[in-house]
mmCIF file with all atom_site columns, C-alpha atoms in Angstrom:
data_model
loop_
_atom_site.group_PDB
_atom_site.id
_atom_site.type_symbol
_atom_site.label_atom_id
_atom_site.label_alt_id
_atom_site.label_comp_id
_atom_site.label_asym_id
_atom_site.label_entity_id
_atom_site.label_seq_id
_atom_site.pdbx_PDB_ins_code
_atom_site.Cartn_x
_atom_site.Cartn_y
_atom_site.Cartn_z
_atom_site.occupancy
_atom_site.B_iso_or_equiv
_atom_site.pdbx_formal_charge
_atom_site.auth_seq_id
_atom_site.auth_comp_id
_atom_site.auth_asym_id
_atom_site.auth_atom_id
_atom_site.pdbx_PDB_model_num
ATOM 1   C CA . MET A 1 1   ? -8.978  -4.824  15.391  1.00 87.00 ? 1   MET A CA 1
ATOM 2   C CA . SER A 1 2   ? -5.931  -6.769  14.234  1.00 91.00 ? 2   SER A CA 1
ATOM 3   C CA . PRO A 1 3   ? -2.432  -5.240  14.046  1.00 95.00 ? 3   PRO A CA 1
ATOM 4   C CA . LEU A 1 4   ? -2.531  -5.515  10.251  1.00 94.00 ? 4   LEU A CA 1
ATOM 5   C CA . GLU A 1 5   ? -5.843  -3.685  10.149  1.00 95.00 ? 5   GLU A CA 1
ATOM 6   C CA . ARG A 1 6   ? -4.323  -0.906  12.260  1.00 96.00 ? 6   ARG A CA 1
ATOM 7   C CA . ALA A 1 7   ? -1.293  -0.802  9.955   1.00 96.00 ? 7   ALA A CA 1
ATOM 8   C CA . GLN A 1 8   ? -3.661  -0.499  6.996   1.00 96.00 ? 8   GLN A CA 1
ATOM 9   C CA . LYS A 1 9   ? -5.355  2.516   8.564   1.00 97.00 ? 9   LYS A CA 1
ATOM 10  C CA . VAL A 1 10  ? -1.987  4.109   9.343   1.00 97.00 ? 10  VAL A CA 1
ATOM 11  C CA . ALA A 1 11  ? -0.832  3.475   5.753   1.00 97.00 ? 11  ALA A CA 1
ATOM 12  C CA . PHE A 1 12  ? -3.987  5.125   4.444   1.00 97.00 ? 12  PHE A CA 1
ATOM 13  C CA . TRP A 1 13  ? -3.465  8.264   6.533   1.00 97.00 ? 13  TRP A CA 1
ATOM 14  C CA . ILE A 1 14  ? 0.226   8.415   5.597   1.00 97.00 ? 14  ILE A CA 1
ATOM 15  C CA . ALA A 1 15  ? -0.842  8.279   1.940   1.00 97.00 ? 15  ALA A CA 1
ATOM 16  C CA . VAL A 1 16  ? -3.393  11.066  2.431   1.00 97.00 ? 16  VAL A CA 1
ATOM 17  C CA . PHE A 1 17  ? -0.894  13.244  4.320   1.00 97.00 ? 17  PHE A CA 1
ATOM 18  C CA . CYS A 1 18  ? 1.906   12.710  1.774   1.00 96.00 ? 18  CYS A CA 1
ATOM 19  C CA . ALA A 1 19  ? -0.452  13.271  -1.172  1.00 96.00 ? 19  ALA A CA 1
ATOM 20  C CA . ALA A 1 20  ? -1.558  16.577  0.332   1.00 95.00 ? 20  ALA A CA 1
ATOM 21  C CA . LEU A 1 21  ? 2.046   17.616  0.989   1.00 94.00 ? 21  LEU A CA 1
ATOM 22  C CA . GLY A 1 22  ? 3.029   16.539  -2.533  1.00 92.00 ? 22  GLY A CA 1
ATOM 23  C CA . PHE A 1 23  ? 0.231   18.580  -4.076  1.00 93.00 ? 23  PHE A CA 1
ATOM 24  C CA . VAL A 1 24  ? 1.074   21.661  -2.021  1.00 93.00 ? 24  VAL A CA 1
ATOM 25  C CA . THR A 1 25  ? 4.798   21.286  -2.723  1.00 90.00 ? 25  THR A CA 1
ATOM 26  C CA . SER A 1 26  ? 4.222   20.782  -6.469  1.00 86.00 ? 26  SER A CA 1
ATOM 27  C CA . ALA A 1 27  ? 2.322   24.073  -6.469  1.00 85.00 ? 27  ALA A CA 1
ATOM 28  C CA . GLY A 1 28  ? 5.395   25.791  -5.017  1.00 83.00 ? 28  GLY A CA 1
ATOM 29  C CA . CYS A 1 29  ? 4.063   26.265  -1.488  1.00 84.00 ? 29  CYS A CA 1
ATOM 30  C CA . GLY A 1 30  ? 6.009   23.534  0.300   1.00 78.00 ? 30  GLY A CA 1
ATOM 31  C CA . PRO A 1 31  ? 5.833   23.656  4.097   1.00 83.00 ? 31  PRO A CA 1
ATOM 32  C CA . ILE A 1 32  ? 9.546   22.837  4.478   1.00 84.00 ? 32  ILE A CA 1
ATOM 33  C CA . PRO A 1 33  ? 12.547  24.110  2.498   1.00 84.00 ? 33  PRO A CA 1
ATOM 34  C CA . GLU A 1 34  ? 13.640  22.124  -0.547  1.00 82.00 ? 34  GLU A CA 1
ATOM 35  C CA . LEU A 1 35  ? 16.051  19.292  0.122   1.00 83.00 ? 35  LEU A CA 1
ATOM 36  C CA . PRO A 1 36  ? 19.304  18.839  -1.821  1.00 84.00 ? 36  PRO A CA 1
ATOM 37  C CA . GLY A 1 37  ? 18.778  17.078  -5.161  1.00 75.00 ? 37  GLY A CA 1
ATOM 38  C CA . GLY A 1 38  ? 21.539  14.549  -4.460  1.00 79.00 ? 38  GLY A CA 1
ATOM 39  C CA . LEU A 1 39  ? 19.398  13.090  -1.696  1.00 84.00 ? 39  LEU A CA 1
ATOM 40  C CA . ALA A 1 40  ? 17.335  11.264  -4.328  1.00 83.00 ? 40  ALA A CA 1
ATOM 41  C CA . LEU A 1 41  ? 20.027  8.610   -4.714  1.00 86.00 ? 41  LEU A CA 1
ATOM 42  C CA . TRP A 1 42  ? 19.711  7.838   -1.000  1.00 90.00 ? 42  TRP A CA 1
ATOM 43  C CA . LEU A 1 43  ? 15.920  7.875   -1.040  1.00 92.00 ? 43  LEU A CA 1
ATOM 44  C CA . HIS A 1 44  ? 15.593  5.208   -3.734  1.00 94.00 ? 44  HIS A CA 1
ATOM 45  C CA . PRO A 1 45  ? 16.755  2.313   -1.510  1.00 96.00 ? 45  PRO A CA 1
ATOM 46  C CA . VAL A 1 46  ? 14.636  3.634   1.368   1.00 96.00 ? 46  VAL A CA 1
ATOM 47  C CA . LEU A 1 47  ? 11.497  3.814   -0.783  1.00 96.00 ? 47  LEU A CA 1
ATOM 48  C CA . LEU A 1 48  ? 12.262  0.421   -2.317  1.00 97.00 ? 48  LEU A CA 1
ATOM 49  C CA . ALA A 1 49  ? 12.503  -1.097  1.179   1.00 97.00 ? 49  ALA A CA 1
ATOM 50  C CA . MET A 1 50  ? 9.320   0.658   2.290   1.00 97.00 ? 50  MET A CA 1
ATOM 51  C CA . GLY A 1 51  ? 7.556   -0.632  -0.806  1.00 97.00 ? 51  GLY A CA 1
ATOM 52  C CA . ILE A 1 52  ? 8.717   -4.192  -0.126  1.00 97.00 ? 52  ILE A CA 1
ATOM 53  C CA . VAL A 1 53  ? 7.436   -3.983  3.452   1.00 97.00 ? 53  VAL A CA 1
ATOM 54  C CA . ALA A 1 54  ? 4.127   -2.581  2.169   1.00 97.00 ? 54  ALA A CA 1
ATOM 55  C CA . GLY A 1 55  ? 3.865   -5.461  -0.324  1.00 96.00 ? 55  GLY A CA 1
ATOM 56  C CA . PHE A 1 56  ? 4.414   -8.023  2.426   1.00 97.00 ? 56  PHE A CA 1
ATOM 57  C CA . ALA A 1 57  ? 1.877   -6.260  4.653   1.00 97.00 ? 57  ALA A CA 1
ATOM 58  C CA . SER A 1 58  ? -0.659  -6.178  1.830   1.00 96.00 ? 58  SER A CA 1
ATOM 59  C CA . ALA A 1 59  ? -0.270  -9.910  1.193   1.00 96.00 ? 59  ALA A CA 1
ATOM 60  C CA . ALA A 1 60  ? -0.567  -10.689 4.912   1.00 95.00 ? 60  ALA A CA 1
ATOM 61  C CA . ARG A 1 61  ? -3.682  -8.526  5.264   1.00 96.00 ? 61  ARG A CA 1
ATOM 62  C CA . ASN A 1 62  ? -5.234  -10.206 2.216   1.00 95.00 ? 62  ASN A CA 1
ATOM 63  C CA . ASP A 1 63  ? -4.585  -13.613 3.809   1.00 94.00 ? 63  ASP A CA 1
ATOM 64  C CA . GLU A 1 64  ? -6.196  -12.387 7.024   1.00 94.00 ? 64  GLU A CA 1
ATOM 65  C CA . ILE A 1 65  ? -9.265  -11.202 5.105   1.00 94.00 ? 65  ILE A CA 1
ATOM 66  C CA . ASP A 1 66  ? -9.506  -14.534 3.285   1.00 92.00 ? 66  ASP A CA 1
ATOM 67  C CA . ARG A 1 67  ? -9.329  -16.505 6.549   1.00 92.00 ? 67  ARG A CA 1
ATOM 68  C CA . LYS A 1 68  ? -12.174 -14.433 7.946   1.00 92.00 ? 68  LYS A CA 1
ATOM 69  C CA . ARG A 1 69  ? -14.140 -14.816 4.714   1.00 91.00 ? 69  ARG A CA 1
ATOM 70  C CA . TRP A 1 70  ? -13.939 -18.617 4.777   1.00 90.00 ? 70  TRP A CA 1
ATOM 71  C CA . GLN A 1 71  ? -14.919 -18.755 8.435   1.00 88.00 ? 71  GLN A CA 1
ATOM 72  C CA . VAL A 1 72  ? -18.097 -16.905 7.542   1.00 87.00 ? 72  VAL A CA 1
ATOM 73  C CA . VAL A 1 73  ? -18.803 -18.679 4.255   1.00 86.00 ? 73  VAL A CA 1
ATOM 74  C CA . GLU A 1 74  ? -18.457 -22.191 5.716   1.00 86.00 ? 74  GLU A CA 1
ATOM 75  C CA . ASP A 1 75  ? -21.361 -21.603 8.082   1.00 85.00 ? 75  ASP A CA 1
ATOM 76  C CA . PRO A 1 76  ? -24.005 -24.145 7.013   1.00 85.00 ? 76  PRO A CA 1
ATOM 77  C CA . MET A 1 77  ? -26.822 -21.818 8.077   1.00 88.00 ? 77  MET A CA 1
ATOM 78  C CA . LEU A 1 78  ? -26.020 -19.144 5.485   1.00 84.00 ? 78  LEU A CA 1
ATOM 79  C CA . THR A 1 79  ? -28.131 -18.631 2.409   1.00 88.00 ? 79  THR A CA 1
ATOM 80  C CA . SER A 1 80  ? -26.527 -18.371 -1.009  1.00 86.00 ? 80  SER A CA 1
ATOM 81  C CA . ASP A 1 81  ? -27.173 -14.603 -1.037  1.00 89.00 ? 81  ASP A CA 1
ATOM 82  C CA . GLU A 1 82  ? -25.367 -14.232 2.284   1.00 88.00 ? 82  GLU A CA 1
ATOM 83  C CA . ARG A 1 83  ? -22.431 -16.255 0.931   1.00 87.00 ? 83  ARG A CA 1
ATOM 84  C CA . ASP A 1 84  ? -22.298 -14.076 -2.171  1.00 89.00 ? 84  ASP A CA 1
ATOM 85  C CA . TYR A 1 85  ? -22.361 -10.975 -0.003  1.00 90.00 ? 85  TYR A CA 1
ATOM 86  C CA . ALA A 1 86  ? -19.525 -12.343 2.172   1.00 88.00 ? 86  ALA A CA 1
ATOM 87  C CA . HIS A 1 87  ? -17.403 -13.007 -0.915  1.00 89.00 ? 87  HIS A CA 1
ATOM 88  C CA . GLY A 1 88  ? -18.114 -9.557  -2.343  1.00 92.00 ? 88  GLY A CA 1
ATOM 89  C CA . TYR A 1 89  ? -17.360 -7.874  0.970   1.00 93.00 ? 89  TYR A CA 1
ATOM 90  C CA . ALA A 1 90  ? -14.072 -9.767  1.286   1.00 93.00 ? 90  ALA A CA 1
ATOM 91  C CA . GLU A 1 91  ? -13.040 -8.751  -2.215  1.00 95.00 ? 91  GLU A CA 1
ATOM 92  C CA . ARG A 1 92  ? -13.774 -5.084  -1.464  1.00 96.00 ? 92  ARG A CA 1
ATOM 93  C CA . GLU A 1 93  ? -11.712 -5.360  1.726   1.00 95.00 ? 93  GLU A CA 1
ATOM 94  C CA . ARG A 1 94  ? -8.820  -6.962  -0.192  1.00 95.00 ? 94  ARG A CA 1
ATOM 95  C CA . ARG A 1 95  ? -8.827  -4.148  -2.763  1.00 96.00 ? 95  ARG A CA 1
ATOM 96  C CA . TRP A 1 96  ? -8.978  -1.502  -0.038  1.00 96.00 ? 96  TRP A CA 1
ATOM 97  C CA . ALA A 1 97  ? -6.073  -3.087  1.864   1.00 96.00 ? 97  ALA A CA 1
ATOM 98  C CA . SER A 1 98  ? -3.915  -3.395  -1.245  1.00 95.00 ? 98  SER A CA 1
ATOM 99  C CA . THR A 1 99  ? -4.644  0.191   -2.236  1.00 96.00 ? 99  THR A CA 1
ATOM 100 C CA . ALA A 1 100 ? -3.851  1.547   1.223   1.00 96.00 ? 100 ALA A CA 1
ATOM 101 C CA . PHE A 1 101 ? -0.549  -0.321  1.499   1.00 97.00 ? 101 PHE A CA 1
ATOM 102 C CA . LEU A 1 102 ? 0.537   0.597   -2.035  1.00 96.00 ? 102 LEU A CA 1
ATOM 103 C CA . SER A 1 103 ? -0.444  4.258   -1.678  1.00 96.00 ? 103 SER A CA 1
ATOM 104 C CA . ALA A 1 104 ? 1.658   5.051   1.392   1.00 96.00 ? 104 ALA A CA 1
ATOM 105 C CA . PRO A 1 105 ? 5.146   4.582   -0.158  1.00 96.00 ? 105 PRO A CA 1
ATOM 106 C CA . LEU A 1 106 ? 3.868   5.809   -3.541  1.00 96.00 ? 106 LEU A CA 1
ATOM 107 C CA . MET A 1 107 ? 2.611   9.109   -2.141  1.00 96.00 ? 107 MET A CA 1
ATOM 108 C CA . LEU A 1 108 ? 5.758   9.528   -0.034  1.00 95.00 ? 108 LEU A CA 1
ATOM 109 C CA . GLY A 1 109 ? 7.783   9.145   -3.240  1.00 94.00 ? 109 GLY A CA 1
ATOM 110 C CA . TYR A 1 110 ? 5.478   11.641  -4.975  1.00 93.00 ? 110 TYR A CA 1
ATOM 111 C CA . TRP A 1 111 ? 6.020   14.197  -2.248  1.00 93.00 ? 111 TRP A CA 1
ATOM 112 C CA . MET A 1 112 ? 9.787   13.638  -2.159  1.00 91.00 ? 112 MET A CA 1
ATOM 113 C CA . ALA A 1 113 ? 10.003  14.018  -5.942  1.00 89.00 ? 113 ALA A CA 1
ATOM 114 C CA . TYR A 1 114 ? 8.769   17.601  -5.562  1.00 87.00 ? 114 TYR A CA 1
ATOM 115 C CA . GLN A 1 115 ? 10.573  18.253  -2.290  1.00 88.00 ? 115 GLN A CA 1
ATOM 116 C CA . LEU A 1 116 ? 14.030  17.812  -3.813  1.00 84.00 ? 116 LEU A CA 1
ATOM 117 C CA . GLU A 1 117 ? 15.578  20.874  -5.391  1.00 72.00 ? 117 GLU A CA 1
ATOM 118 C CA . GLY A 1 118 ? 16.675  20.949  -8.976  1.00 66.00 ? 118 GLY A CA 1
ATOM 119 C CA . GLU A 1 119 ? 16.001  22.832  -12.142 1.00 55.00 ? 119 GLU A CA 1
ATOM 120 C CA . GLY A 1 120 ? 13.291  20.947  -14.024 1.00 52.00 ? 120 GLY A CA 1
ATOM 121 C CA . ARG A 1 121 ? 13.392  18.157  -11.408 1.00 59.00 ? 121 ARG A CA 1
ATOM 122 C CA . ARG A 1 122 ? 16.117  15.649  -12.103 1.00 76.00 ? 122 ARG A CA 1
ATOM 123 C CA . LEU A 1 123 ? 15.231  12.215  -13.420 1.00 82.00 ? 123 LEU A CA 1
ATOM 124 C CA . GLU A 1 124 ? 16.352  10.386  -10.275 1.00 82.00 ? 124 GLU A CA 1
ATOM 125 C CA . ALA A 1 125 ? 13.924  12.513  -8.253  1.00 85.00 ? 125 ALA A CA 1
ATOM 126 C CA . GLN A 1 126 ? 11.088  11.966  -10.737 1.00 87.00 ? 126 GLN A CA 1
ATOM 127 C CA . LEU A 1 127 ? 11.532  8.193   -10.488 1.00 91.00 ? 127 LEU A CA 1
ATOM 128 C CA . LEU A 1 128 ? 11.029  8.061   -6.707  1.00 92.00 ? 128 LEU A CA 1
ATOM 129 C CA . PRO A 1 129 ? 7.318   7.114   -6.929  1.00 94.00 ? 129 PRO A CA 1
ATOM 130 C CA . LEU A 1 130 ? 8.152   4.373   -9.429  1.00 95.00 ? 130 LEU A CA 1
ATOM 131 C CA . THR A 1 131 ? 10.745  2.943   -7.047  1.00 96.00 ? 131 THR A CA 1
ATOM 132 C CA . ALA A 1 132 ? 8.085   2.681   -4.336  1.00 96.00 ? 132 ALA A CA 1
ATOM 133 C CA . VAL A 1 133 ? 5.691   0.877   -6.700  1.00 96.00 ? 133 VAL A CA 1
ATOM 134 C CA . VAL A 1 134 ? 8.404   -1.545  -7.840  1.00 97.00 ? 134 VAL A CA 1
ATOM 135 C CA . GLY A 1 135 ? 9.195   -2.302  -4.189  1.00 97.00 ? 135 GLY A CA 1
ATOM 136 C CA . SER A 1 136 ? 5.520   -2.962  -3.442  1.00 96.00 ? 136 SER A CA 1
ATOM 137 C CA . VAL A 1 137 ? 5.195   -5.335  -6.383  1.00 96.00 ? 137 VAL A CA 1
ATOM 138 C CA . ILE A 1 138 ? 8.382   -7.184  -5.373  1.00 97.00 ? 138 ILE A CA 1
ATOM 139 C CA . GLY A 1 139 ? 7.190   -7.514  -1.778  1.00 96.00 ? 139 GLY A CA 1
ATOM 140 C CA . TYR A 1 140 ? 3.738   -8.735  -2.773  1.00 96.00 ? 140 TYR A CA 1
ATOM 141 C CA . VAL A 1 141 ? 5.027   -11.263 -5.316  1.00 95.00 ? 141 VAL A CA 1
ATOM 142 C CA . VAL A 1 142 ? 7.652   -12.650 -2.926  1.00 96.00 ? 142 VAL A CA 1
ATOM 143 C CA . ALA A 1 143 ? 5.050   -12.934 -0.157  1.00 95.00 ? 143 ALA A CA 1
ATOM 144 C CA . ARG A 1 144 ? 2.683   -14.795 -2.508  1.00 92.00 ? 144 ARG A CA 1
ATOM 145 C CA . LEU A 1 145 ? 5.463   -17.150 -3.628  1.00 93.00 ? 145 LEU A CA 1
ATOM 146 C CA . ARG A 1 146 ? 6.438   -17.905 -0.027  1.00 90.00 ? 146 ARG A CA 1
ATOM 147 C CA . ALA A 1 147 ? 2.851   -18.390 1.177   1.00 78.00 ? 147 ALA A CA 1
ATOM 148 C CA . PRO A 1 148 ? 2.229   -21.787 2.778   1.00 75.00 ? 148 PRO A CA 1
ATOM 149 C CA . GLY A 1 149 ? -0.048  -24.065 0.807   1.00 68.00 ? 149 GLY A CA 1
ATOM 150 C CA . ARG A 1 150 ? 0.696   -22.264 -2.429  1.00 57.00 ? 150 ARG A CA 1
ATOM 151 C CA . GLU A 1 151 ? -0.231  -24.316 -5.470  1.00 52.00 ? 151 GLU A CA 1
ATOM 152 C CA . THR A 1 152 ? 2.156   -24.192 -8.418  1.00 41.00 ? 152 THR A CA 1
#
């Protein structure tokens, strides 16, 4: 198992854990006391950075999956059905990796949006999940633009 594959599994479980905490906290049964609302302004850069790292990790994992795919597909002994299966499997793996890496900072932002105190939840707290998504998109796009052998 590659380090990126391990990171993908960790990201998935972080997403599951934070989603569960976010759901419980949104229902008013948070396991920890509410945090001060002003903390949201400090969490935005943290979630943006986490999203950027997740975007880079997603792009790197997708490259790893593609390398493995082409090693399999270039085998001259494969039938066309086996090649089609290898391509389909690789695409499923790419989607799973991207979802796992995007979900971790997104669900952390979701949980933090409900964890911060404030009457009616202040806008800066409500935008925490969006900040994580923007960071992920930035990280993924920058990683794709910097990829070696990229065709323009």
